[in-house]
Amino acid sequence: MWKPAAAVEFCRSPARTECRKAGIDVGLSWFLEQKNGHLVVSHGNGDDGFITEFWLVPDRNFAFVMMTNSDRAGIPLLKRIEAEALALVQ
């Protein structure tokens, strides 16, 4: 489940034009990326009024879970908290 199965792309239109690679792979329901030299296995989601994020950093025996009562406006704060959490595994 933690082996890359496909590359993640972000596209700006339903016609899948203007796509860019995100530098992130996806396993079976898990996103796999290197952050500061560590494999981060993650899955997050959101909907109107909430955002969730779950990370595992296997080589550091570290897990991070965040659940918020916010929407997309909370993403900058989410990214700051994620950066602080990742700094803990260095």
PDB file of C-alpha atoms in Angstrom:
ATOM      1  CA  MET A   1       0.000   0.000   0.000  1.00  0.00           C
ATOM      2  CA  TRP A   2       3.021   2.302   0.457  1.00  0.00           C
ATOM      3  CA  LYS A   3       4.550   1.663  -2.961  1.00  0.00           C
ATOM      4  CA  PRO A   4       3.893   4.273  -5.661  1.00  0.00           C
ATOM      5  CA  ALA A   5       1.024   3.289  -7.952  1.00  0.00           C
ATOM      6  CA  ALA A   6       0.472   6.624  -9.756  1.00  0.00           C
ATOM      7  CA  ALA A   7       1.770  10.190  -9.871  1.00  0.00           C
ATOM      8  CA  VAL A   8      -0.496  12.959  -8.566  1.00  0.00           C
ATOM      9  CA  GLU A   9      -1.435  15.694 -11.049  1.00  0.00           C
ATOM     10  CA  PHE A  10      -3.302  18.926 -10.435  1.00  0.00           C
ATOM     11  CA  CYS A  11      -5.410  20.172 -13.357  1.00  0.00           C
ATOM     12  CA  ARG A  12      -7.214  23.498 -13.725  1.00  0.00           C
ATOM     13  CA  SER A  13     -10.148  22.288 -15.807  1.00  0.00           C
ATOM     14  CA  PRO A  14     -12.410  19.264 -16.186  1.00  0.00           C
ATOM     15  CA  ALA A  15     -10.874  18.741 -19.639  1.00  0.00           C
ATOM     16  CA  ARG A  16      -7.568  18.015 -17.823  1.00  0.00           C
ATOM     17  CA  THR A  17      -5.725  20.857 -19.537  1.00  0.00           C
ATOM     18  CA  GLU A  18      -3.039  22.878 -17.790  1.00  0.00           C
ATOM     19  CA  CYS A  19      -2.000  19.930 -15.612  1.00  0.00           C
ATOM     20  CA  ARG A  20       1.142  19.849 -13.507  1.00  0.00           C
ATOM     21  CA  LYS A  21       2.870  17.063 -11.623  1.00  0.00           C
ATOM     22  CA  ALA A  22       2.751  17.601  -7.876  1.00  0.00           C
ATOM     23  CA  GLY A  23       5.922  15.682  -7.031  1.00  0.00           C
ATOM     24  CA  ILE A  24       3.749  13.347  -4.960  1.00  0.00           C
ATOM     25  CA  ASP A  25       2.860   9.732  -5.674  1.00  0.00           C
ATOM     26  CA  VAL A  26      -0.118   7.800  -4.442  1.00  0.00           C
ATOM     27  CA  GLY A  27      -0.073   4.205  -3.222  1.00  0.00           C
ATOM     28  CA  LEU A  28      -3.317   2.414  -2.450  1.00  0.00           C
ATOM     29  CA  SER A  29      -5.175   5.273  -0.715  1.00  0.00           C
ATOM     30  CA  TRP A  30      -1.936   6.715   0.725  1.00  0.00           C
ATOM     31  CA  PHE A  31       0.023   9.697  -0.578  1.00  0.00           C
ATOM     32  CA  LEU A  32       3.791   9.143  -0.602  1.00  0.00           C
ATOM     33  CA  GLU A  33       6.286  11.990  -0.651  1.00  0.00           C
ATOM     34  CA  GLN A  34       9.730  12.906   0.584  1.00  0.00           C
ATOM     35  CA  LYS A  35       9.828  15.789   3.057  1.00  0.00           C
ATOM     36  CA  ASN A  36      13.183  16.865   4.459  1.00  0.00           C
ATOM     37  CA  GLY A  37      14.676  13.501   3.530  1.00  0.00           C
ATOM     38  CA  HIS A  38      11.944  11.408   5.172  1.00  0.00           C
ATOM     39  CA  LEU A  39       9.209   9.327   3.582  1.00  0.00           C
ATOM     40  CA  VAL A  40       5.876  10.821   4.639  1.00  0.00           C
ATOM     41  CA  VAL A  41       2.869   8.539   4.155  1.00  0.00           C
ATOM     42  CA  SER A  42      -0.303  10.593   4.404  1.00  0.00           C
ATOM     43  CA  HIS A  43      -3.986  10.886   3.741  1.00  0.00           C
ATOM     44  CA  GLY A  44      -6.126  13.941   4.230  1.00  0.00           C
ATOM     45  CA  ASN A  45      -9.512  15.172   3.223  1.00  0.00           C
ATOM     46  CA  GLY A  46     -12.020  17.887   3.788  1.00  0.00           C
ATOM     47  CA  ASP A  47     -15.431  19.213   2.991  1.00  0.00           C
ATOM     48  CA  ASP A  48     -17.414  22.308   3.816  1.00  0.00           C
ATOM     49  CA  GLY A  49     -16.369  23.220   7.329  1.00  0.00           C
ATOM     50  CA  PHE A  50     -13.584  20.725   8.046  1.00  0.00           C
ATOM     51  CA  ILE A  51     -10.110  19.621   7.001  1.00  0.00           C
ATOM     52  CA  THR A  52      -8.273  16.521   8.239  1.00  0.00           C
ATOM     53  CA  GLU A  53      -4.695  15.352   7.798  1.00  0.00           C
ATOM     54  CA  PHE A  54      -2.962  12.136   8.897  1.00  0.00           C
ATOM     55  CA  TRP A  55       0.788  11.575   8.476  1.00  0.00           C
ATOM     56  CA  LEU A  56       3.092   8.703   9.253  1.00  0.00           C
ATOM     57  CA  VAL A  57       6.884   9.116   9.167  1.00  0.00           C
ATOM     58  CA  PRO A  58       7.935   5.440   9.443  1.00  0.00           C
ATOM     59  CA  ASP A  59      11.688   5.940   9.843  1.00  0.00           C
ATOM     60  CA  ARG A  60      11.085   8.168  12.900  1.00  0.00           C
ATOM     61  CA  ASN A  61       8.146   6.240  14.425  1.00  0.00           C
ATOM     62  CA  PHE A  62       6.214   9.503  14.208  1.00  0.00           C
ATOM     63  CA  ALA A  63       2.546  10.124  13.511  1.00  0.00           C
ATOM     64  CA  PHE A  64       0.682  13.398  13.111  1.00  0.00           C
ATOM     65  CA  VAL A  65      -3.084  13.859  13.067  1.00  0.00           C
ATOM     66  CA  MET A  66      -4.921  17.120  12.670  1.00  0.00           C
ATOM     67  CA  MET A  67      -8.668  17.673  12.530  1.00  0.00           C
ATOM     68  CA  THR A  68     -10.003  21.188  12.055  1.00  0.00           C
ATOM     69  CA  ASN A  69     -13.326  22.937  11.978  1.00  0.00           C
ATOM     70  CA  SER A  70     -12.378  25.153   9.060  1.00  0.00           C
ATOM     71  CA  ASP A  71     -12.533  25.172   5.314  1.00  0.00           C
ATOM     72  CA  ARG A  72     -10.030  26.215   2.664  1.00  0.00           C
ATOM     73  CA  ALA A  73      -9.385  29.479   4.507  1.00  0.00           C
ATOM     74  CA  GLY A  74      -7.637  27.372   7.167  1.00  0.00           C
ATOM     75  CA  ILE A  75      -5.091  25.866   4.743  1.00  0.00           C
ATOM     76  CA  PRO A  76      -2.317  28.439   5.434  1.00  0.00           C
ATOM     77  CA  LEU A  77      -2.547  27.654   9.158  1.00  0.00           C
ATOM     78  CA  LEU A  78      -2.623  23.924   8.392  1.00  0.00           C
ATOM     79  CA  LYS A  79       0.603  24.271   6.373  1.00  0.00           C
ATOM     80  CA  ARG A  80       2.313  26.152   9.235  1.00  0.00           C
ATOM     81  CA  ILE A  81       1.306  23.475  11.752  1.00  0.00           C
ATOM     82  CA  GLU A  82       2.470  20.728   9.366  1.00  0.00           C
ATOM     83  CA  ALA A  83       5.871  22.443   9.032  1.00  0.00           C
ATOM     84  CA  GLU A  84       6.207  22.618  12.826  1.00  0.00           C
ATOM     85  CA  ALA A  85       5.252  18.949  13.152  1.00  0.00           C
ATOM     86  CA  LEU A  86       7.766  17.936  10.504  1.00  0.00           C
ATOM     87  CA  ALA A  87      10.478  19.923  12.317  1.00  0.00           C
ATOM     88  CA  LEU A  88       9.930  17.599  15.303  1.00  0.00           C
ATOM     89  CA  VAL A  89      11.204  14.588  13.341  1.00  0.00           C
ATOM     90  CA  GLN A  90      14.554  16.116  12.315  1.00  0.00           C
TER      91      GLN A  90
END
